[in-house]
Amino acid sequence: MGRRPARCYRQSKGKPYPKSRYCRGVPDPKIRIYDVGMKRADVDQFPHCVHLASWEKENVSSEALEAARVAANKYMVKNAGKEAFHLRVRVHPFHVLRINKMLSCAGADRLQTGMRGAFGKPIGTCARVLIGQVLLSIRCKDSNAKTAQEALRRAKFKFPGRQKIIVSRKWGFTPFMREDFQMWRDQGRMVNDGVVVKLLDNHGPLAKRASGHVFPHPSHVHLTPNHGAVGEESE
């Protein structure tokens, strides 16, 4: 018996049903790799970031996530190079899908009408996504910005529902705006920590700090507003 179409499980309703010691026999998700490209690249190497966000509350199957990852990765490798980007899948398929198997072969007329609303057995997994939740993210150099947007546009065709491509105003995968990141980098407040950075603040005793890590002002005064109408003055 083959897989049911994804439209049978697209609606996100009820409670999450994860794999556990009570929910056994769950098949492995189709997607096994969540980071491709230069996943160990330093935070300074890829300042540009583009997101693919879901614009519907729905279930996204693990097969769709794997197909989107392959499509985006193939386009980026072909047009930008395999060492020019870092692609990350931001959702994980933890929700278990069920099916109530019934015989549908010839001569099974008496057996194929089963109990209504039967619980069913595990058939696959999916991710429960919300409106505005990020599905895929690509960080790259500013010169490859258009290539990353086109890669995510091609990945959109692998998902049900509506998605939007959002160009981030933050530095790579960090939570800091680009202007604030560069300002704090010049002040020596940033410490590299893999694909992200740590921001040094004024907490803690002075005796335990290095000589270059004493700052006159607190760090969390963002000069660049994260949101707000155009023309608003930020404090």
Short mmCIF file of C-alpha atoms in Angstrom, two decimals:
data_model
loop_
_atom_site.label_atom_id
_atom_site.label_comp_id
_atom_site.label_asym_id
_atom_site.label_seq_id
_atom_site.Cartn_x
_atom_site.Cartn_y
_atom_site.Cartn_z
CA MET A 1 0.00 0.00 0.00
CA GLY A 2 1.48 3.36 -1.05
CA ARG A 3 1.58 6.67 0.76
CA ARG A 4 -1.54 8.74 1.00
CA PRO A 5 -1.40 12.18 -0.69
CA ALA A 6 -0.13 14.95 1.57
CA ARG A 7 -3.50 16.74 1.29
CA CYS A 8 -4.93 14.07 3.62
CA TYR A 9 -2.66 15.28 6.45
CA ARG A 10 -2.22 18.97 5.61
CA GLN A 11 -4.61 20.34 8.22
CA SER A 12 -2.98 20.90 11.60
CA LYS A 13 -5.56 19.96 14.24
CA GLY A 14 -5.62 18.14 17.54
CA LYS A 15 -2.69 17.59 19.83
CA PRO A 16 0.90 16.79 18.83
CA TYR A 17 1.58 13.06 18.65
CA PRO A 18 5.36 12.57 18.97
CA LYS A 19 7.34 9.36 18.92
CA SER A 20 7.60 7.86 22.41
CA ARG A 21 7.68 4.57 24.26
CA TYR A 22 3.90 4.42 23.84
CA CYS A 23 3.99 5.36 20.14
CA ARG A 24 6.24 2.68 18.67
CA GLY A 25 6.94 1.46 15.15
CA VAL A 26 7.29 4.95 13.69
CA PRO A 27 9.16 4.99 10.34
CA ASP A 28 12.25 7.19 10.10
CA PRO A 29 11.67 10.67 8.63
CA LYS A 30 12.74 11.15 5.04
CA ILE A 31 14.96 14.12 5.90
CA ARG A 32 18.13 13.22 7.80
CA ILE A 33 20.40 16.21 7.02
CA TYR A 34 19.41 19.67 8.27
CA ASP A 35 22.60 21.66 7.53
CA VAL A 36 24.30 21.67 4.12
CA GLY A 37 27.01 23.78 2.54
CA MET A 38 29.66 25.50 4.64
CA LYS A 39 28.01 24.75 7.98
CA ARG A 40 31.24 25.36 9.90
CA ALA A 41 31.92 28.73 8.26
CA ASP A 42 32.77 31.58 10.61
CA VAL A 43 30.09 34.12 11.45
CA ASP A 44 31.99 36.89 9.62
CA GLN A 45 32.11 34.94 6.36
CA PHE A 46 28.37 35.06 5.52
CA PRO A 47 26.67 38.33 6.56
CA HIS A 48 23.60 38.05 4.29
CA CYS A 49 20.61 35.94 5.35
CA VAL A 50 17.36 34.96 3.56
CA HIS A 51 14.42 33.07 5.10
CA LEU A 52 11.55 31.05 3.65
CA ALA A 53 8.60 31.50 6.02
CA SER A 54 5.31 29.62 6.04
CA TRP A 55 2.23 31.80 5.60
CA GLU A 56 -0.26 29.13 6.74
CA LYS A 57 -0.84 26.98 9.79
CA GLU A 58 -0.41 23.46 8.42
CA ASN A 59 1.52 20.21 8.51
CA VAL A 60 4.63 19.88 6.34
CA SER A 61 5.69 16.29 5.69
CA SER A 62 9.26 15.10 6.04
CA GLU A 63 9.21 14.20 2.33
CA ALA A 64 8.43 17.82 1.43
CA LEU A 65 11.22 19.11 3.69
CA GLU A 66 13.73 16.76 2.06
CA ALA A 67 12.61 17.71 -1.46
CA ALA A 68 12.90 21.43 -0.66
CA ARG A 69 16.36 20.97 0.86
CA VAL A 70 17.60 19.08 -2.21
CA ALA A 71 16.15 21.66 -4.63
CA ALA A 72 17.62 24.67 -2.80
CA ASN A 73 20.99 22.99 -2.25
CA LYS A 74 21.31 21.94 -5.89
CA TYR A 75 20.63 25.44 -7.19
CA MET A 76 23.05 27.07 -4.74
CA VAL A 77 25.85 24.59 -5.52
CA LYS A 78 25.40 25.05 -9.27
CA ASN A 79 25.18 28.85 -9.32
CA ALA A 80 27.14 30.02 -6.24
CA GLY A 81 29.46 27.13 -5.39
CA LYS A 82 29.37 24.53 -2.63
CA GLU A 83 31.55 26.70 -0.35
CA ALA A 84 29.61 29.94 -0.82
CA PHE A 85 26.59 29.37 1.43
CA HIS A 86 25.13 27.64 4.48
CA LEU A 87 21.60 26.23 4.22
CA ARG A 88 19.70 25.23 7.36
CA VAL A 89 16.31 23.50 7.68
CA ARG A 90 14.63 25.21 10.64
CA VAL A 91 11.76 22.80 11.39
CA HIS A 92 11.90 19.14 12.43
CA PRO A 93 9.21 16.52 11.69
CA PHE A 94 8.30 15.33 15.20
CA HIS A 95 4.55 14.83 14.66
CA VAL A 96 3.55 11.24 13.79
CA LEU A 97 0.94 10.64 11.08
CA ARG A 98 -1.41 7.67 11.31
CA ILE A 99 -3.41 5.57 8.86
CA ASN A 100 -6.25 3.07 9.38
CA LYS A 101 -5.34 0.40 6.84
CA MET A 102 -8.23 -1.38 5.17
CA LEU A 103 -8.34 -3.95 2.37
CA SER A 104 -9.20 -2.46 -1.00
CA CYS A 105 -8.54 -5.41 -3.30
CA ALA A 106 -11.16 -7.27 -5.34
CA GLY A 107 -13.67 -9.24 -3.27
CA ALA A 108 -13.06 -7.21 -0.12
CA ASP A 109 -16.38 -5.41 -0.11
CA ARG A 110 -17.25 -6.64 3.36
CA LEU A 111 -13.88 -5.78 4.88
CA GLN A 112 -13.11 -2.30 3.56
CA THR A 113 -15.73 -0.40 5.56
CA GLY A 114 -14.03 -0.13 8.93
CA MET A 115 -14.90 1.65 12.14
CA ARG A 116 -15.43 5.40 11.79
CA GLY A 117 -12.68 7.53 13.34
CA ALA A 118 -10.35 4.61 14.01
CA PHE A 119 -7.02 5.53 15.61
CA GLY A 120 -4.71 3.98 13.01
CA LYS A 121 -1.03 3.02 12.96
CA PRO A 122 2.02 5.24 12.26
CA ILE A 123 2.71 5.85 8.57
CA GLY A 124 5.10 8.85 8.58
CA THR A 125 6.11 12.09 10.25
CA CYS A 126 5.54 15.79 9.65
CA ALA A 127 6.33 19.20 11.13
CA ARG A 128 3.53 21.37 12.56
CA VAL A 129 4.26 24.92 11.39
CA LEU A 130 2.59 28.22 12.26
CA ILE A 131 2.02 31.41 10.28
CA GLY A 132 5.30 33.27 9.96
CA GLN A 133 7.44 30.34 11.11
CA VAL A 134 10.74 29.99 9.23
CA LEU A 135 11.14 26.77 7.23
CA LEU A 136 14.51 27.27 5.51
CA SER A 137 17.33 29.78 6.01
CA ILE A 138 20.34 30.52 3.83
CA ARG A 139 23.31 32.66 4.88
CA CYS A 140 25.77 33.76 2.22
CA LYS A 141 27.79 36.73 0.99
CA ASP A 142 26.08 39.86 -0.24
CA SER A 143 27.15 39.06 -3.80
CA ASN A 144 25.05 35.86 -3.77
CA ALA A 145 21.87 37.45 -2.37
CA LYS A 146 19.84 37.05 -5.58
CA THR A 147 20.99 33.45 -5.97
CA ALA A 148 19.80 32.59 -2.46
CA GLN A 149 16.40 34.17 -3.10
CA GLU A 150 16.00 32.18 -6.32
CA ALA A 151 16.99 28.96 -4.51
CA LEU A 152 14.27 29.51 -1.91
CA ARG A 153 11.76 30.40 -4.64
CA ARG A 154 12.40 27.00 -6.21
CA ALA A 155 12.07 25.32 -2.82
CA LYS A 156 8.59 26.90 -2.41
CA PHE A 157 7.20 24.53 -5.07
CA LYS A 158 7.90 21.54 -2.81
CA PHE A 159 5.63 22.80 -0.01
CA PRO A 160 1.84 22.98 0.21
CA GLY A 161 0.12 26.28 0.95
CA ARG A 162 1.71 29.72 0.78
CA GLN A 163 5.20 30.81 1.71
CA LYS A 164 7.08 34.11 1.62
CA ILE A 165 10.75 34.85 1.02
CA ILE A 166 12.05 37.30 3.62
CA VAL A 167 15.40 39.07 3.39
CA SER A 168 16.69 39.42 6.93
CA ARG A 169 18.11 42.67 8.29
CA LYS A 170 20.23 40.71 10.76
CA TRP A 171 23.81 39.53 10.39
CA GLY A 172 23.74 35.90 9.22
CA PHE A 173 22.05 33.57 11.72
CA THR A 174 22.73 35.90 14.66
CA PRO A 175 19.91 37.74 16.48
CA PHE A 176 21.63 41.13 16.01
CA MET A 177 20.86 43.79 13.40
CA ARG A 178 23.67 44.39 10.91
CA GLU A 179 24.34 47.97 12.05
CA ASP A 180 24.42 46.94 15.71
CA PHE A 181 26.62 43.94 14.91
CA GLN A 182 29.23 46.07 13.16
CA MET A 183 29.14 48.70 15.91
CA TRP A 184 29.63 46.12 18.68
CA ARG A 185 32.32 44.36 16.63
CA ASP A 186 34.27 47.65 16.44
CA GLN A 187 33.86 48.08 20.22
CA GLY A 188 35.23 44.58 20.86
CA ARG A 189 32.00 43.27 22.39
CA MET A 190 31.59 40.33 19.99
CA VAL A 191 33.14 36.93 20.64
CA ASN A 192 32.85 34.35 17.85
CA ASP A 193 30.96 31.21 18.82
CA GLY A 194 30.66 29.07 15.69
CA VAL A 195 27.95 30.30 13.32
CA VAL A 196 26.76 32.84 15.92
CA VAL A 197 28.42 35.24 18.36
CA LYS A 198 28.32 36.02 22.05
CA LEU A 199 27.67 39.60 23.10
CA LEU A 200 29.68 40.82 26.08
CA ASP A 201 27.67 42.97 28.48
CA ASN A 202 28.34 44.73 31.79
CA HIS A 203 27.22 41.94 34.10
CA GLY A 204 29.54 40.33 36.59
CA PRO A 205 32.30 41.57 38.89
CA LEU A 206 35.00 43.80 37.41
CA ALA A 207 37.79 41.73 38.94
CA LYS A 208 36.92 38.70 36.78
CA ARG A 209 36.93 40.58 33.47
CA ALA A 210 39.77 41.02 31.03
CA SER A 211 41.18 44.51 30.54
CA GLY A 212 39.55 44.90 27.12
CA HIS A 213 36.11 43.72 28.28
CA VAL A 214 35.12 46.69 30.45
CA PHE A 215 32.59 48.91 28.67
CA PRO A 216 31.09 52.24 29.77
CA HIS A 217 27.63 51.63 28.31
CA PRO A 218 25.22 48.65 28.35
CA SER A 219 25.18 46.59 25.17
CA HIS A 220 21.43 46.09 24.68
CA VAL A 221 20.67 49.60 23.47
CA HIS A 222 19.75 48.90 19.85
CA LEU A 223 20.31 51.85 17.59
CA THR A 224 18.49 50.10 14.73
CA PRO A 225 14.77 49.39 15.40
CA ASN A 226 13.75 45.79 14.79
CA HIS A 227 10.25 46.82 13.74
CA GLY A 228 8.08 49.88 13.42
CA ALA A 229 6.67 52.11 10.73
CA VAL A 230 8.90 53.87 8.25
CA GLY A 231 9.82 57.30 9.54
CA GLU A 232 9.41 56.48 13.24
CA GLU A 233 12.15 57.78 15.48
CA SER A 234 13.78 55.18 17.69
CA GLU A 235 14.82 56.08 21.20
#
